[in-house]
Amino acid sequence: AKMGNYNYQRLQQPAVKAAAASIHACGQNDTIVAADPYTAIELSYYLPQCEIRFYSEWDTLKGGYTALSNSPLRIAHPETQLANSTRLHYVYNGKPLLTMPPKLVQVSHNRFNELSVDSYSAE
């Protein structure tokens, strides 16, 4: 609470630009899911043409994330909310914490420092 939204780890080794480059382009069937609002905001800078969704347990967000409160881009239950996805890119720091829909098969994993991009396909 004393530090706000400041994240020292990501400041030391920023990797979102490289992660976004690995996604290339967004098609109509592509879904990008950031593991948190912070990563979603960073990705939206590098991939402005893409719809970037983000995971959050809470609907109402505070601090620097207030603009994302009650957002239709918020994912709370990926297994059900992303069930119709055919191609999905999951961007997260550290270890993956979300479970993707069972019909999606992981087709690639790219790591950029602590940031990872896992791509899934239903095709």
XYZ file of N, CA, C and O in Angstrom:
492
model
N 0.822 -1.189 0.000
C 0.000 0.000 0.000
C 0.865 1.251 0.000
O 0.510 2.254 -0.580
N 2.050 1.204 0.644
C 2.919 2.370 0.703
C 3.544 2.688 -0.643
O 3.890 3.822 -0.922
N 3.720 1.657 -1.488
C 4.413 1.838 -2.758
C 3.482 2.052 -3.935
O 3.928 2.324 -5.031
N 2.182 1.878 -3.785
C 1.264 2.048 -4.908
C 1.433 0.944 -5.923
O 1.594 -0.211 -5.568
N 1.433 1.291 -7.201
C 1.511 0.308 -8.276
C 2.931 0.111 -8.795
O 3.135 -0.485 -9.833
N 3.905 0.626 -8.101
C 5.289 0.553 -8.564
C 5.811 -0.870 -8.444
O 5.626 -1.530 -7.438
N 6.461 -1.353 -9.473
C 6.929 -2.736 -9.494
C 8.420 -2.747 -9.822
O 8.810 -2.582 -10.976
N 9.265 -2.926 -8.826
C 10.713 -2.883 -9.029
C 11.214 -4.001 -9.941
O 12.091 -3.791 -10.761
N 10.667 -5.192 -9.827
C 11.144 -6.313 -10.629
C 11.003 -6.018 -12.119
O 11.910 -6.240 -12.892
N 9.879 -5.493 -12.523
C 9.658 -5.227 -13.940
C 10.458 -4.026 -14.417
O 10.790 -3.927 -15.577
N 10.769 -3.112 -13.525
C 11.581 -1.970 -13.888
C 13.000 -2.409 -14.200
O 13.643 -1.906 -15.107
N 13.499 -3.386 -13.460
C 14.873 -3.841 -13.635
C 15.079 -4.577 -14.947
O 16.109 -4.460 -15.572
N 14.118 -5.383 -15.380
C 14.261 -6.153 -16.603
C 12.968 -6.094 -17.410
O 12.249 -7.079 -17.506
N 12.666 -4.947 -18.014
C 11.423 -4.855 -18.776
C 11.469 -5.786 -19.989
O 12.483 -5.891 -20.664
N 10.383 -6.500 -20.239
C 10.377 -7.478 -21.323
C 9.079 -7.462 -22.128
O 8.914 -8.275 -23.009
N 8.181 -6.544 -21.851
C 6.889 -6.559 -22.523
C 7.034 -6.287 -24.015
O 6.338 -6.887 -24.828
N 7.944 -5.428 -24.405
C 8.130 -5.133 -25.837
C 8.504 -6.405 -26.590
O 7.947 -6.697 -27.647
N 9.425 -7.182 -26.051
C 9.833 -8.439 -26.697
C 8.691 -9.445 -26.691
O 8.474 -10.154 -27.674
N 7.964 -9.522 -25.601
C 6.826 -10.450 -25.517
C 5.762 -10.075 -26.544
O 5.219 -10.944 -27.232
N 5.470 -8.794 -26.655
C 4.475 -8.338 -27.628
C 4.929 -8.651 -29.053
O 4.122 -9.066 -29.889
N 6.209 -8.494 -29.327
C 6.732 -8.796 -30.663
C 6.570 -10.274 -30.991
O 6.385 -10.647 -32.157
N 6.622 -11.139 -29.995
C 6.470 -12.574 -30.244
C 5.036 -12.939 -30.620
O 4.796 -13.970 -31.228
N 4.084 -12.084 -30.285
C 2.679 -12.325 -30.629
C 2.424 -11.905 -32.077
O 1.549 -12.414 -32.734
N 3.210 -11.013 -32.591
C 3.163 -10.523 -33.976
C 1.914 -9.688 -34.236
O 1.932 -8.503 -34.095
N 0.850 -10.316 -34.643
C -0.371 -9.590 -34.993
C -1.571 -10.297 -34.377
O -1.492 -11.457 -34.002
N -2.654 -9.572 -34.332
C -3.871 -10.143 -33.765
C -4.898 -10.327 -34.871
O -5.253 -9.376 -35.539
N -5.350 -11.539 -35.017
C -6.414 -11.807 -35.963
C -7.748 -11.804 -35.255
O -7.829 -11.658 -34.028
N -8.807 -12.007 -36.025
C -10.151 -12.009 -35.464
C -10.335 -13.134 -34.452
O -11.106 -13.002 -33.516
N -9.599 -14.228 -34.619
C -9.749 -15.382 -33.727
C -8.743 -15.406 -32.584
O -8.697 -16.364 -31.830
N -7.908 -14.378 -32.480
C -6.887 -14.338 -31.434
C -7.403 -13.636 -30.186
O -8.058 -12.600 -30.274
N -7.063 -14.205 -29.049
C -7.359 -13.588 -27.762
C -6.049 -13.468 -27.003
O -5.281 -14.424 -26.942
N -5.785 -12.301 -26.458
C -4.609 -12.105 -25.617
C -5.105 -11.913 -24.194
O -5.970 -11.074 -23.936
N -4.560 -12.718 -23.275
C -4.934 -12.623 -21.877
C -3.695 -12.305 -21.061
O -2.731 -13.068 -21.070
N -3.708 -11.173 -20.395
C -2.627 -10.801 -19.483
C -3.002 -11.315 -18.098
O -4.169 -11.269 -17.702
N -2.028 -11.789 -17.372
C -2.279 -12.363 -16.054
C -2.664 -11.325 -15.009
O -3.111 -11.685 -13.930
N -2.501 -10.052 -15.352
C -2.822 -8.992 -14.391
C -3.038 -7.679 -15.135
O -2.633 -7.543 -16.286
N -3.680 -6.700 -14.503
C -3.922 -5.412 -15.166
C -2.642 -4.682 -15.570
O -2.604 -4.031 -16.605
N -1.592 -4.792 -14.769
C -0.331 -4.109 -15.070
C 0.212 -4.568 -16.423
O 0.564 -3.758 -17.277
N 0.260 -5.875 -16.627
C 0.762 -6.425 -17.887
C -0.162 -6.039 -19.040
O 0.310 -5.736 -20.138
N -1.463 -6.016 -18.807
C -2.417 -5.627 -19.856
C -2.178 -4.202 -20.323
O -2.204 -3.918 -21.521
N -1.937 -3.311 -19.391
C -1.680 -1.914 -19.746
C -0.413 -1.802 -20.579
O -0.377 -1.110 -21.597
N 0.641 -2.504 -20.175
C 1.888 -2.474 -20.941
C 1.700 -3.058 -22.338
O 2.169 -2.499 -23.321
N 1.007 -4.180 -22.441
C 0.775 -4.812 -23.742
C -0.035 -3.912 -24.665
O 0.202 -3.884 -25.874
N -1.002 -3.185 -24.117
C -1.847 -2.334 -24.953
C -1.042 -1.233 -25.643
O -1.433 -0.752 -26.704
N 0.089 -0.855 -25.078
C 0.953 0.140 -25.713
C 1.609 -0.441 -26.968
O 1.686 0.224 -28.000
N 2.082 -1.682 -26.890
C 2.795 -2.311 -27.998
C 1.875 -3.006 -28.995
O 2.268 -3.247 -30.136
N 0.663 -3.333 -28.570
C -0.298 -4.017 -29.448
C -1.633 -3.264 -29.452
O -2.669 -3.794 -29.054
N -1.634 -2.006 -29.922
C -2.852 -1.198 -29.839
C -4.006 -1.725 -30.691
O -5.160 -1.425 -30.423
N -3.710 -2.530 -31.698
C -4.746 -3.062 -32.570
C -5.421 -4.307 -31.993
O -6.390 -4.799 -32.548
N -4.928 -4.805 -30.884
C -5.430 -6.047 -30.297
C -6.360 -5.781 -29.114
O -6.166 -4.823 -28.377
N -7.321 -6.676 -28.959
C -8.136 -6.637 -27.753
C -7.399 -7.463 -26.698
O -7.210 -8.661 -26.863
N -6.973 -6.801 -25.647
C -6.207 -7.461 -24.601
C -7.083 -7.580 -23.365
O -7.560 -6.584 -22.828
N -7.306 -8.799 -22.956
C -8.096 -9.067 -21.769
C -7.147 -9.296 -20.603
O -5.969 -9.567 -20.818
N -7.635 -9.177 -19.392
C -6.761 -9.347 -18.237
C -7.498 -10.093 -17.137
O -8.716 -10.044 -17.025
N -6.723 -10.798 -16.330
C -7.281 -11.524 -15.194
C -7.275 -10.634 -13.963
O -6.308 -9.926 -13.694
N -8.354 -10.688 -13.223
C -8.428 -10.032 -11.924
C -9.519 -10.716 -11.118
O -10.611 -10.966 -11.629
N -9.209 -11.013 -9.882
C -10.208 -11.591 -8.986
C -11.304 -10.582 -8.674
O -12.433 -10.951 -8.405
N -10.954 -9.312 -8.680
C -11.865 -8.255 -8.258
C -12.369 -7.465 -9.443
O -11.613 -7.086 -10.335
N -13.657 -7.143 -9.428
C -14.271 -6.346 -10.474
C -13.900 -4.878 -10.316
O -13.646 -4.178 -11.281
N -13.859 -4.412 -9.066
C -13.512 -3.026 -8.794
C -12.026 -2.946 -8.475
O -11.539 -3.622 -7.574
N -11.317 -2.139 -9.249
C -9.875 -1.987 -9.062
C -9.580 -0.587 -8.562
O -10.342 0.349 -8.795
N -8.456 -0.426 -7.898
C -8.109 0.862 -7.294
C -6.734 1.323 -7.763
O -6.043 0.624 -8.466
N -6.354 2.500 -7.329
C -5.054 3.062 -7.665
C -4.940 3.327 -9.157
O -5.876 3.802 -9.793
N -3.804 2.975 -9.710
C -3.546 3.203 -11.131
C -4.398 2.349 -12.049
O -4.436 2.564 -13.253
N -5.101 1.381 -11.480
C -5.927 0.478 -12.279
C -7.403 0.866 -12.262
O -8.236 0.155 -12.810
N -7.757 1.983 -11.658
C -9.150 2.411 -11.544
C -9.831 2.465 -12.905
O -11.001 2.112 -13.031
N -9.106 2.864 -13.926
C -9.699 2.954 -15.271
C -10.169 1.596 -15.777
O -11.015 1.523 -16.666
N -9.647 0.515 -15.217
C -10.035 -0.827 -15.643
C -11.133 -1.435 -14.761
O -11.533 -2.580 -14.974
N -11.619 -0.687 -13.772
C -12.698 -1.188 -12.914
C -13.940 -1.479 -13.743
O -14.290 -0.709 -14.651
N -14.593 -2.588 -13.427
C -15.827 -3.000 -14.108
C -15.667 -3.112 -15.617
O -16.611 -2.921 -16.363
N -14.481 -3.434 -16.064
C -14.181 -3.520 -17.489
C -14.726 -4.813 -18.093
O -14.599 -5.885 -17.501
N -15.293 -4.728 -19.295
C -15.729 -5.950 -19.985
C -14.543 -6.797 -20.450
O -14.726 -7.940 -20.861
N -13.338 -6.255 -20.370
C -12.132 -6.993 -20.758
C -11.586 -7.845 -19.620
O -10.655 -8.617 -19.803
N -12.166 -7.722 -18.449
C -11.719 -8.478 -17.280
C -12.154 -9.938 -17.389
O -13.277 -10.243 -17.748
N -11.219 -10.826 -17.060
C -11.482 -12.267 -17.009
C -11.356 -12.686 -15.548
O -10.352 -12.407 -14.909
N -12.367 -13.356 -15.038
C -12.308 -13.871 -13.673
C -12.256 -15.401 -13.670
O -11.715 -15.997 -12.750
N -12.824 -16.013 -14.726
C -12.900 -17.477 -14.827
C -12.501 -17.891 -16.249
O -13.368 -18.110 -17.094
N -11.198 -18.010 -16.527
C -10.744 -18.288 -17.894
C -11.307 -19.574 -18.497
O -11.598 -19.619 -19.682
N -11.462 -20.599 -17.686
C -11.943 -21.877 -18.226
C -13.310 -21.747 -18.880
O -13.576 -22.404 -19.883
N -14.165 -20.900 -18.336
C -15.499 -20.728 -18.920
C -15.583 -19.500 -19.825
O -16.158 -19.568 -20.904
N -14.982 -18.392 -19.424
C -15.089 -17.163 -20.203
C -14.324 -17.227 -21.520
O -14.639 -16.480 -22.441
N -13.335 -18.081 -21.611
C -12.548 -18.197 -22.839
C -12.841 -19.497 -23.585
O -12.103 -19.886 -24.488
N -13.925 -20.155 -23.234
C -14.253 -21.464 -23.814
C -14.435 -21.422 -25.327
O -14.203 -22.421 -26.008
N -14.807 -20.281 -25.885
C -15.013 -20.181 -27.336
C -13.775 -19.714 -28.088
O -13.820 -19.552 -29.299
N -12.684 -19.497 -27.408
C -11.449 -19.047 -28.057
C -10.868 -20.155 -28.931
O -10.919 -21.328 -28.565
N -10.307 -19.746 -30.055
C -9.651 -20.728 -30.917
C -8.136 -20.562 -30.909
O -7.412 -21.520 -31.099
N -7.674 -19.327 -30.707
C -6.243 -19.061 -30.543
C -6.087 -18.090 -29.391
O -6.734 -17.042 -29.356
N -5.212 -18.430 -28.450
C -5.081 -17.634 -27.243
C -3.605 -17.460 -26.898
O -2.821 -18.399 -27.046
N -3.249 -16.261 -26.460
C -1.889 -15.959 -26.006
C -2.005 -15.512 -24.550
O -2.671 -14.523 -24.257
N -1.361 -16.247 -23.671
C -1.410 -15.963 -22.234
C -0.064 -15.379 -21.820
O 0.973 -16.015 -21.974
N -0.070 -14.147 -21.316
C 1.149 -13.432 -20.946
C 1.176 -13.276 -19.428
O 0.237 -12.730 -18.846
N 2.249 -13.761 -18.813
C 2.303 -13.776 -17.353
C 3.744 -13.676 -16.856
O 4.691 -13.972 -17.588
N 3.893 -13.273 -15.607
C 5.196 -13.218 -14.939
C 5.333 -14.431 -14.034
O 4.381 -14.831 -13.371
N 6.534 -14.999 -13.989
C 6.775 -16.130 -13.097
C 6.141 -17.401 -13.606
O 6.355 -17.816 -14.725
N 5.303 -18.011 -12.767
C 4.644 -19.273 -13.112
C 3.212 -19.011 -13.561
O 2.560 -18.114 -13.026
N 2.706 -19.808 -14.507
C 1.315 -19.618 -14.930
C 0.358 -19.986 -13.798
O 0.516 -21.020 -13.161
N -0.592 -19.117 -13.532
C -1.533 -19.347 -12.443
C -2.947 -19.642 -12.937
O -3.784 -20.080 -12.162
N -3.212 -19.382 -14.213
C -4.552 -19.572 -14.749
C -4.648 -20.901 -15.494
O -3.692 -21.346 -16.111
N -5.828 -21.504 -15.451
C -6.097 -22.723 -16.199
C -6.918 -22.350 -17.426
O -7.960 -21.717 -17.307
N -6.419 -22.745 -18.584
C -7.105 -22.432 -19.831
C -8.169 -23.487 -20.134
O -8.126 -24.589 -19.591
N -9.118 -23.168 -21.019
C -10.149 -24.145 -21.383
C -9.520 -25.442 -21.894
O -8.499 -25.415 -22.581
N -10.110 -26.579 -21.570
C -9.517 -27.866 -21.931
C -9.373 -28.106 -23.432
O -8.501 -28.864 -23.847
N -10.188 -27.454 -24.265
C -10.085 -27.678 -25.711
C -8.845 -27.022 -26.319
O -8.447 -27.348 -27.429
N -8.225 -26.101 -25.596
C -7.034 -25.416 -26.105
C -5.775 -26.206 -25.761
O -5.577 -26.609 -24.627
N -4.925 -26.388 -26.769
C -3.678 -27.120 -26.602
C -2.524 -26.125 -26.714
O -2.493 -25.309 -27.643
N -1.586 -26.189 -25.797
C -0.452 -25.287 -25.844
C 0.431 -25.641 -27.033
O 0.841 -26.789 -27.210
N 0.730 -24.635 -27.875
C 1.540 -24.857 -29.070
C 2.912 -24.192 -28.994
O 3.805 -24.536 -29.757
N 3.074 -23.239 -28.066
C 4.397 -22.631 -27.906
C 4.535 -21.985 -26.536
O 3.545 -21.670 -25.883
N 5.790 -21.827 -26.145
C 6.131 -21.150 -24.899
C 7.373 -20.310 -25.175
O 8.390 -20.830 -25.618
N 7.276 -19.029 -24.961
C 8.418 -18.125 -25.119
C 8.635 -17.399 -23.806
O 7.677 -16.937 -23.184
N 9.902 -17.277 -23.427
C 10.224 -16.628 -22.155
C 11.137 -15.436 -22.407
O 12.110 -15.535 -23.153
N 10.820 -14.330 -21.759
C 11.587 -13.091 -21.860
C 11.855 -12.619 -20.442
O 10.983 -12.008 -19.823
N 13.028 -12.934 -19.911
C 13.339 -12.718 -18.502
C 12.288 -13.461 -17.670
O 12.126 -14.651 -17.841
N 11.560 -12.785 -16.818
C 10.540 -13.445 -16.000
C 9.173 -13.472 -16.683
O 8.239 -14.090 -16.186
N 9.046 -12.811 -17.819
C 7.769 -12.734 -18.528
C 7.678 -13.861 -19.559
O 8.619 -14.098 -20.314
N 6.547 -14.545 -19.583
C 6.336 -15.648 -20.535
C 5.102 -15.409 -21.379
O 4.148 -14.753 -20.950
N 5.141 -15.969 -22.596
C 3.994 -15.964 -23.484
C 3.736 -17.401 -23.898
O 4.570 -18.023 -24.548
N 2.591 -17.930 -23.472
C 2.173 -19.260 -23.872
C 1.070 -19.098 -24.904
O 0.116 -18.346 -24.674
N 1.209 -19.773 -26.045
C 0.193 -19.713 -27.076
C -0.541 -21.045 -27.139
O 0.061 -22.101 -27.028
N -1.857 -20.947 -27.310
C -2.729 -22.114 -27.340
C -3.564 -22.081 -28.612
O -3.840 -21.012 -29.151
N -3.963 -23.266 -29.064
C -4.807 -23.353 -30.244
C -5.827 -24.472 -30.082
O -5.537 -25.502 -29.468
N -7.007 -24.257 -30.660
C -8.038 -25.280 -30.658
C -8.077 -25.987 -32.002
O -8.851 -26.881 -32.219
N -7.240 -25.532 -32.927
C -7.248 -26.076 -34.297
C -6.211 -27.139 -34.490
O -5.233 -27.230 -33.867
